Coordinates of C-alpha atoms and ligand atoms in Angstrom, one line a residue:
M14 CA 69.4 -1.8 -47.7
V15 CA 65.7 -2.7 -48.0
R16 CA 63.9 -1.7 -44.9
G17 CA 60.5 -1.0 -43.3
R18 CA 57.1 -2.5 -42.7
I19 CA 54.3 -0.9 -44.7
I20 CA 52.0 0.7 -42.1
R21 CA 49.8 3.0 -44.3
L22 CA 48.4 3.0 -47.8
S23 CA 46.4 6.0 -49.0
V24 CA 44.7 6.4 -52.4
R25 CA 43.3 9.6 -53.8
D26 CA 41.2 10.5 -56.8
V27 CA 43.1 13.3 -58.7
R28 CA 41.6 14.9 -61.8
F29 CA 42.6 17.7 -64.1
P30 CA 39.9 19.3 -66.2
T31 CA 41.8 18.9 -69.5
S32 CA 38.7 18.3 -71.5
L33 CA 37.9 22.0 -71.2
G34 CA 40.8 22.7 -73.6
G35 CA 40.3 19.7 -75.8
H36 CA 43.7 18.4 -74.6
G37 CA 44.0 14.6 -74.9
S38 CA 41.0 14.3 -77.2
D39 CA 40.8 11.6 -79.9
A40 CA 38.3 9.8 -82.1
M41 CA 36.9 7.8 -79.2
H42 CA 37.7 9.9 -76.1
T43 CA 36.2 13.2 -76.9
D44 CA 36.1 14.8 -73.4
P45 CA 39.0 13.3 -71.4
D46 CA 39.8 14.7 -68.0
Y47 CA 43.3 13.4 -67.4
S48 CA 43.2 11.8 -64.0
A49 CA 45.1 9.5 -61.7
A50 CA 44.5 7.2 -58.8
Y51 CA 47.4 8.3 -56.6
V52 CA 48.7 5.8 -54.1
V53 CA 51.2 6.6 -51.3
I54 CA 52.7 3.9 -49.1
E55 CA 54.5 4.6 -45.9
T56 CA 56.7 2.4 -43.7
D57 CA 57.8 2.3 -40.1
A58 CA 61.5 2.6 -41.1
G59 CA 61.6 6.2 -39.8
D60 CA 63.7 7.3 -42.9
G61 CA 61.1 9.7 -44.2
L62 CA 60.8 7.8 -47.5
A63 CA 57.4 7.1 -49.0
G64 CA 56.5 5.1 -52.1
C65 CA 54.3 6.9 -54.6
G66 CA 52.3 5.1 -57.3
I67 CA 49.9 6.2 -60.0
T68 CA 47.8 4.8 -62.6
F69 CA 46.4 6.9 -65.4
T70 CA 42.6 7.2 -65.9
L71 CA 40.0 9.5 -67.4
G72 CA 37.6 11.4 -65.1
K73 CA 34.9 9.2 -63.6
G74 CA 36.9 6.0 -64.2
T75 CA 39.1 7.1 -61.3
E76 CA 36.6 6.5 -58.6
V77 CA 36.3 2.9 -59.7
V78 CA 40.1 2.4 -59.7
V79 CA 40.3 4.0 -56.2
C80 CA 37.8 1.3 -54.9
A81 CA 39.9 -1.4 -56.5
V82 CA 43.1 -0.1 -54.9
N83 CA 41.4 -0.1 -51.5
A84 CA 40.3 -3.7 -52.2
L85 CA 43.9 -4.7 -52.9
A86 CA 45.4 -2.8 -49.9
H87 CA 45.4 -5.7 -47.5
H88 CA 48.0 -7.5 -49.6
V89 CA 50.5 -4.7 -48.9
L90 CA 49.6 -3.5 -45.5
H91 CA 51.7 -4.8 -42.6
K92 CA 54.1 -6.5 -45.0
D93 CA 57.8 -6.1 -44.7
L94 CA 59.2 -4.4 -47.8
R95 CA 62.1 -6.9 -47.7
D96 CA 59.7 -9.8 -47.9
I97 CA 57.8 -8.2 -50.8
V98 CA 60.8 -7.5 -53.0
G99 CA 62.6 -10.7 -51.8
D100 CA 60.0 -12.6 -53.6
F101 CA 58.6 -10.0 -55.9
R102 CA 57.5 -12.6 -58.5
G103 CA 55.5 -14.3 -55.8
F104 CA 54.1 -11.0 -54.5
Y105 CA 53.1 -10.0 -58.1
R106 CA 51.4 -13.3 -58.5
Q107 CA 49.6 -12.9 -55.2
L108 CA 48.2 -9.5 -56.1
T109 CA 47.2 -10.5 -59.6
S110 CA 45.7 -13.8 -58.5
D111 CA 43.6 -12.6 -55.5
G112 CA 41.0 -15.3 -55.3
Q113 CA 38.0 -12.9 -55.2
L114 CA 39.3 -9.9 -57.3
R115 CA 40.7 -11.9 -60.2
W116 CA 37.1 -12.7 -61.2
I117 CA 36.7 -9.1 -62.3
G118 CA 40.0 -9.2 -64.2
P119 CA 42.0 -11.3 -64.4
K120 CA 45.0 -9.1 -65.2
K121 CA 42.9 -6.6 -67.1
G122 CA 40.6 -3.7 -66.6
V123 CA 40.2 -1.9 -63.3
V124 CA 41.9 -4.4 -61.1
H125 CA 45.0 -4.5 -63.2
L126 CA 45.1 -0.6 -63.3
A127 CA 44.8 -0.7 -59.5
T128 CA 47.6 -3.3 -59.3
A129 CA 49.8 -1.0 -61.4
A130 CA 49.2 1.9 -59.0
V131 CA 50.0 -0.2 -55.9
L132 CA 53.1 -1.9 -57.5
N133 CA 54.3 1.4 -58.9
A134 CA 54.4 2.7 -55.3
V135 CA 56.3 -0.4 -54.2
W136 CA 58.9 0.1 -57.0
D137 CA 59.2 3.8 -56.2
L138 CA 59.9 3.1 -52.6
W139 CA 62.3 0.2 -53.4
A140 CA 64.2 2.3 -56.0
K141 CA 64.5 5.2 -53.5
Q142 CA 66.2 2.7 -51.1
E143 CA 68.6 0.8 -53.4
G144 CA 69.9 -0.3 -56.9
K145 CA 69.3 -3.6 -58.7
D146 CA 71.3 -6.2 -60.6
P147 CA 70.1 -8.4 -63.6
R148 CA 69.2 -11.5 -61.4
T149 CA 67.2 -9.4 -59.0
L150 CA 65.3 -7.8 -61.9
L151 CA 64.5 -11.2 -63.4
S152 CA 63.3 -12.4 -60.0
C153 CA 60.6 -9.8 -60.2
I154 CA 59.1 -11.1 -63.4
D155 CA 56.2 -13.6 -63.5
F156 CA 57.1 -15.8 -66.5
R157 CA 53.9 -17.8 -66.2
Y158 CA 52.1 -17.9 -69.6
I159 CA 55.1 -16.7 -71.6
T160 CA 57.7 -19.4 -71.3
D161 CA 56.7 -20.7 -74.7
V162 CA 58.4 -17.6 -76.1
L163 CA 60.7 -16.3 -73.2
T164 CA 62.1 -18.3 -70.3
E165 CA 64.1 -16.8 -67.4
E166 CA 67.3 -18.1 -69.0
D167 CA 66.4 -16.5 -72.4
A168 CA 65.9 -13.2 -70.5
Y169 CA 69.2 -13.6 -68.6
D170 CA 71.0 -14.2 -71.9
I171 CA 69.5 -11.0 -73.4
L172 CA 70.6 -9.0 -70.4
Q173 CA 74.1 -10.6 -70.5
Q174 CA 74.5 -9.8 -74.2
A175 CA 73.5 -6.2 -73.6
Q176 CA 76.4 -5.8 -71.1
V177 CA 78.5 -5.1 -74.2
G178 CA 78.6 -1.3 -74.8
K179 CA 76.4 -0.6 -71.7
K180 CA 78.8 2.0 -70.3
E181 CA 78.9 3.9 -73.6
R182 CA 75.1 3.8 -73.9
E183 CA 74.8 5.2 -70.4
E184 CA 77.1 8.0 -71.4
Q185 CA 75.1 8.6 -74.6
M186 CA 71.9 8.9 -72.6
L187 CA 73.4 11.3 -70.1
T188 CA 74.6 13.5 -72.9
H189 CA 71.9 13.3 -75.6
G190 CA 68.9 11.7 -73.9
Y191 CA 66.3 9.3 -75.4
P192 CA 64.6 10.4 -78.6
A193 CA 61.0 11.5 -78.2
Y194 CA 58.0 12.4 -80.4
T195 CA 55.2 14.9 -79.6
T196 CA 51.5 14.3 -79.6
S197 CA 50.8 17.7 -78.2
C198 CA 50.2 19.5 -81.5
A199 CA 47.3 17.6 -83.0
W200 CA 44.6 16.4 -80.5
L201 CA 41.4 15.8 -82.4
G202 CA 39.5 18.5 -80.5
Y203 CA 42.0 21.2 -81.5
S204 CA 41.1 23.8 -84.1
D205 CA 43.3 24.2 -87.2
D206 CA 44.6 27.4 -85.7
T207 CA 45.6 25.7 -82.5
L208 CA 47.2 22.9 -84.4
K209 CA 49.2 25.3 -86.6
Q210 CA 50.3 27.4 -83.6
R211 CA 51.4 24.3 -81.6
C212 CA 53.1 22.8 -84.6
A213 CA 55.1 26.0 -85.3
E214 CA 56.1 26.1 -81.6
A215 CA 57.2 22.5 -81.6
L216 CA 59.3 22.9 -84.8
K217 CA 60.9 25.9 -83.2
D218 CA 61.7 23.8 -80.1
G219 CA 63.5 21.2 -82.3
W220 CA 60.8 18.5 -82.6
T221 CA 61.2 16.2 -85.6
R222 CA 58.5 13.6 -84.9
F223 CA 54.8 14.3 -84.6
K224 CA 51.6 12.3 -84.0
V225 CA 48.2 13.3 -85.3
K226 CA 44.8 11.9 -84.1
V227 CA 42.7 10.5 -86.9
G228 CA 39.7 8.3 -87.3
A229 CA 36.5 10.2 -86.9
D230 CA 36.0 11.8 -90.3
L231 CA 38.1 11.0 -93.4
Q232 CA 37.8 14.4 -95.1
D233 CA 38.7 16.1 -91.8
D234 CA 41.7 13.8 -91.4
M235 CA 42.9 14.5 -94.9
R236 CA 42.7 18.3 -94.2
R237 CA 44.5 18.0 -90.9
C238 CA 47.1 15.6 -92.1
R239 CA 47.8 17.8 -95.1
L240 CA 48.1 20.8 -92.8
I241 CA 50.6 19.2 -90.5
R242 CA 52.6 17.5 -93.3
D243 CA 52.9 20.9 -95.1
M244 CA 54.1 22.4 -91.9
I245 CA 56.7 19.8 -91.0
G246 CA 57.8 19.1 -94.5
P247 CA 58.5 15.7 -96.2
E248 CA 61.5 14.6 -94.1
K249 CA 60.1 14.8 -90.6
T250 CA 58.3 11.8 -89.1
L251 CA 54.5 11.6 -88.8
M252 CA 52.5 9.0 -86.9
M253 CA 48.7 8.6 -86.9
D254 CA 46.5 7.4 -84.0
A255 CA 43.0 6.1 -84.5
N256 CA 42.3 5.0 -80.9
Q257 CA 40.4 1.9 -81.9
R258 CA 37.9 3.6 -84.1
W259 CA 37.7 1.3 -87.1
D260 CA 36.7 -2.2 -88.1
V261 CA 39.5 -4.2 -89.8
P262 CA 38.6 -3.5 -93.5
E263 CA 37.7 0.1 -92.7
A264 CA 41.2 0.6 -91.2
V265 CA 42.9 -0.7 -94.3
E266 CA 40.7 1.4 -96.6
W267 CA 41.0 4.6 -94.5
M268 CA 44.8 4.2 -94.2
S269 CA 45.1 3.7 -98.0
K270 CA 43.6 7.2 -98.3
L271 CA 45.9 8.7 -95.6
A272 CA 49.0 6.9 -97.1
E273 CA 49.8 10.0 -99.2
F274 CA 50.8 11.8 -96.0
K275 CA 53.5 9.1 -95.4
P276 CA 52.8 8.0 -91.8
L277 CA 55.4 5.8 -90.2
W278 CA 52.6 4.0 -88.3
I279 CA 48.9 3.8 -87.6
E280 CA 48.3 3.3 -83.9
E281 CA 45.4 1.4 -82.5
P282 CA 43.6 1.0 -85.8
T283 CA 41.0 -1.4 -84.3
S284 CA 39.9 -3.1 -81.1
P285 CA 43.0 -3.6 -78.8
D286 CA 41.8 -7.2 -78.3
D287 CA 41.7 -8.1 -81.9
I288 CA 45.1 -9.7 -82.4
L289 CA 44.4 -11.3 -85.7
G290 CA 42.7 -8.2 -86.9
H291 CA 45.9 -6.3 -86.2
A292 CA 47.8 -8.9 -88.1
T293 CA 45.5 -8.5 -91.1
I294 CA 45.9 -4.7 -91.1
S295 CA 49.7 -5.0 -90.7
K296 CA 49.9 -7.3 -93.7
A297 CA 47.7 -5.1 -95.8
L298 CA 49.7 -1.9 -95.0
V299 CA 53.2 -3.3 -95.7
P300 CA 53.0 -2.3 -99.4
L301 CA 52.1 1.2 -98.3
G302 CA 55.1 1.4 -96.0
I303 CA 52.9 1.9 -92.9
G304 CA 53.5 -0.1 -89.7
V305 CA 51.0 -0.9 -87.0
A306 CA 51.6 0.3 -83.5
T307 CA 49.6 -0.7 -80.5
G308 CA 49.8 -1.4 -76.7
E309 CA 48.5 1.5 -74.7
Q310 CA 45.3 -0.6 -74.0
C311 CA 46.9 -4.0 -74.1
H312 CA 45.8 -5.7 -70.9
N313 CA 48.8 -7.8 -70.1
R314 CA 51.9 -9.7 -71.2
V315 CA 49.8 -12.5 -72.8
I316 CA 48.2 -10.2 -75.3
F317 CA 51.6 -8.7 -76.1
K318 CA 53.0 -12.2 -76.6
Q319 CA 50.2 -13.1 -79.1
L320 CA 50.6 -9.8 -81.0
L321 CA 54.3 -10.6 -81.4
Q322 CA 53.6 -14.2 -82.3
A323 CA 51.1 -13.2 -84.9
N324 CA 53.3 -10.5 -86.6
A325 CA 50.5 -8.1 -85.7
L326 CA 52.5 -5.1 -84.8
Q327 CA 55.7 -3.3 -86.0
F328 CA 56.0 -0.9 -83.0
L329 CA 55.2 -2.1 -79.5
Q330 CA 53.7 0.5 -77.1
I331 CA 54.1 -0.4 -73.5
D332 CA 52.3 1.6 -70.9
S333 CA 53.7 2.1 -67.4
C334 CA 50.3 2.2 -65.7
R335 CA 48.2 -0.3 -67.7
L336 CA 50.5 -3.3 -67.3
G337 CA 51.2 -4.6 -63.8
S338 CA 54.0 -2.1 -63.1
V339 CA 57.7 -2.6 -63.8
N340 CA 57.4 -6.3 -63.2
E341 CA 55.2 -6.9 -66.2
N342 CA 56.7 -4.2 -68.3
L343 CA 60.1 -5.9 -68.0
S344 CA 58.7 -9.1 -69.4
V345 CA 57.2 -7.3 -72.4
I346 CA 60.4 -5.3 -73.1
L347 CA 62.3 -8.6 -73.1
M348 CA 59.8 -10.4 -75.3
A349 CA 60.0 -7.4 -77.8
K350 CA 63.8 -7.8 -77.9
K351 CA 63.4 -11.5 -78.6
F352 CA 61.1 -10.8 -81.5
G353 CA 63.2 -7.9 -82.8
I354 CA 60.3 -5.4 -82.4
P355 CA 61.1 -1.9 -81.3
V356 CA 59.4 -0.6 -78.1
C357 CA 58.0 2.9 -78.5
P358 CA 56.1 3.6 -75.2
H359 CA 52.8 5.2 -74.7
A360 CA 53.2 8.3 -72.5
G361 CA 51.4 11.5 -71.7
G362 CA 48.3 11.2 -69.5
V363 CA 49.1 12.0 -65.9
G364 CA 52.7 11.1 -65.1
L365 CA 53.1 8.5 -67.8
C366 CA 56.1 10.3 -69.2
E367 CA 57.6 10.5 -65.8
L368 CA 57.4 6.8 -65.3
V369 CA 58.0 5.4 -68.7
Q370 CA 61.3 7.3 -69.2
H371 CA 62.8 4.9 -66.7
L372 CA 61.6 1.9 -68.6
I373 CA 62.7 3.1 -72.1
I374 CA 66.1 4.3 -71.0
F375 CA 66.5 0.9 -69.3
D376 CA 65.4 -0.8 -72.5
Y377 CA 68.1 1.0 -74.5
I378 CA 70.9 0.6 -72.0
A379 CA 70.3 -2.9 -70.8
V380 CA 68.1 -4.7 -73.3
S381 CA 67.7 -3.5 -76.9
A382 CA 71.0 -1.6 -77.3
S383 CA 69.5 0.1 -80.3
L384 CA 67.7 3.3 -81.1
K385 CA 66.7 2.2 -84.6
N386 CA 63.0 2.9 -85.2
R387 CA 62.6 3.8 -81.6
M388 CA 61.2 6.8 -79.8
C389 CA 59.2 7.6 -76.8
E390 CA 55.9 9.6 -76.8
Y391 CA 55.9 13.0 -75.1
V392 CA 52.9 15.1 -74.2
D393 CA 53.4 18.5 -72.6
H394 CA 50.6 18.5 -70.1
L395 CA 50.6 18.3 -66.3
H396 CA 54.3 17.8 -65.6
E397 CA 54.3 20.8 -63.2
H398 CA 52.3 18.7 -60.7
F399 CA 55.2 16.3 -60.2
K400 CA 58.0 16.7 -57.8
Y401 CA 60.5 15.3 -60.3
P402 CA 59.1 16.2 -63.7
V403 CA 60.7 15.0 -66.9
T404 CA 63.4 17.0 -68.5
I405 CA 63.2 17.3 -72.3
K406 CA 66.1 18.8 -74.3
Q407 CA 66.2 18.9 -78.1
A408 CA 63.2 16.6 -78.3
S409 CA 64.8 14.0 -76.1
Y410 CA 64.1 12.7 -72.6
M411 CA 67.1 13.4 -70.3
P412 CA 67.7 10.7 -67.8
P413 CA 66.0 11.4 -64.4
K414 CA 68.5 12.1 -61.6
A415 CA 66.5 11.6 -58.4
A416 CA 66.2 8.1 -56.9
G417 CA 62.8 6.5 -57.3
Y418 CA 60.2 6.1 -60.1
S419 CA 59.5 9.8 -60.5
T420 CA 55.9 9.1 -59.3
E421 CA 55.6 11.6 -56.5
M422 CA 53.1 14.4 -57.0
K423 CA 53.2 17.8 -55.3
E424 CA 50.9 17.7 -52.3
E425 CA 49.6 21.1 -53.2
S426 CA 48.5 19.9 -56.7
V427 CA 46.9 16.7 -55.3
K428 CA 44.9 18.8 -52.8
K429 CA 43.8 21.2 -55.4
H430 CA 42.7 18.6 -57.9
Q431 CA 41.3 15.9 -55.6
Y432 CA 37.8 15.0 -56.7
P433 CA 35.3 16.3 -55.8
E434 CA 36.5 18.4 -52.8
G435 CA 39.6 20.0 -54.3
E436 CA 39.3 23.8 -55.0
V437 CA 39.6 23.4 -58.8
W438 CA 36.5 21.1 -58.9
K439 CA 34.6 23.0 -56.3
R440 CA 35.0 26.1 -58.5
L441 CA 34.0 24.3 -61.7
H442 CA 31.0 22.7 -60.1
A443 CA 29.9 26.1 -58.7
A444 CA 30.3 27.7 -62.1
H445 CA 28.3 24.9 -63.7
E446 CA 25.4 25.3 -61.2
N447 CA 25.2 29.1 -61.8
Ligands
LIG512 C1 42.6 9.8 -74.3 C2 44.1 9.9 -74.5 O1 44.4 11.2 -74.6 C3 44.6 9.2 -75.7 O2 44.1 9.8 -76.9 C4 46.1 9.1 -75.7 C5 46.7 8.4 -76.8 O3 46.1 7.6 -77.5 C6 48.1 8.6 -77.1 O4 48.8 9.4 -76.4 O5 48.7 7.9 -77.9
MG513 MG1 47.5 6.3 -78.7

């Protein structure tokens, strides 16, 4: 039973100095410190349950998101959890339509990241308390702006159709897990030796799908792609990620040169806002057998709708912390099904794997009913800071067992990495001063 009035919301700036090892680096983000705005909500229910929510950020960006979470807090505080989830669509709309904050969005950038952190905490708490049926799930989705491609009834039909074989898919997930790919071998800041060593380890661990960062320097890309393709062989799957580095013609030209390494997709070839640019690139790359993947920096469901309408992507990459939590991710997953486009989530960062595993396993069991051309990103950093870290077996995500959204961090980790007073940062700052 849903219970409790929210009496406290806290938000902390948690940062990990990943840039020191080049982890997470790409053609645009050369010094990322993987970070999170970490939200905890508590109720007066007296059951000891707290809702934990995160959104993924990079270093300094976190302090801005923390401010936005504080600015949104009044929407949640002193509310009954039952009233929130009883009209979750309305509550989602209230948060994303705040009359003063929407001016600095709307539904994009810092306020939307903050919305994700807050709502992820609500979902975590709700999920710890009880399960959900299809009608309840649909009642959480704000269909405003997308009814031209997906109505609530369309969505209901999709969920109903996917009832067939659901039990078997559940069993399959419990036994084999959801297929994953790794990005951990080939960050742009890694030396060739690190790349080779990580790749060899990944192969030994059974990985068959790999992503490599590209986009800063063509000759360098050619060398690194050759290196990784030689190591993994012709049969294994290779993806490339340019993190928005190119103009549209440049993307086509660059990928024509990298086509010999047989990538399945090029990810974020250009500005994430350029829907028609993505469509042009997609069309040009069809003869080369390369698809376009994007989504990790897609602001909201409207952009995804247009990408789908414009045939601008072949792989759709939801992000559990960029979209407005489970509510908005559900709408995008359902639209992708309607357009027959596979969802291959963005993960990694801080806790993105932990969160998105819930969404993608739900997609398979209850929506898409297919694994064709589908896989979820995996990055092997920072899981040790979570109370319920992901379990990977044979390059697959095994379904999480604990109730909730797997968002809870270890208090000890949060304390140590809280910025700037945590011991990790105090030590780094002292070393910097000396
Ligand atoms: C800055 C991040 O590490 C980014 O490179 C992640 C990314 O693009 C991906 O995982 O895909
Ligand atoms: Mg990417």
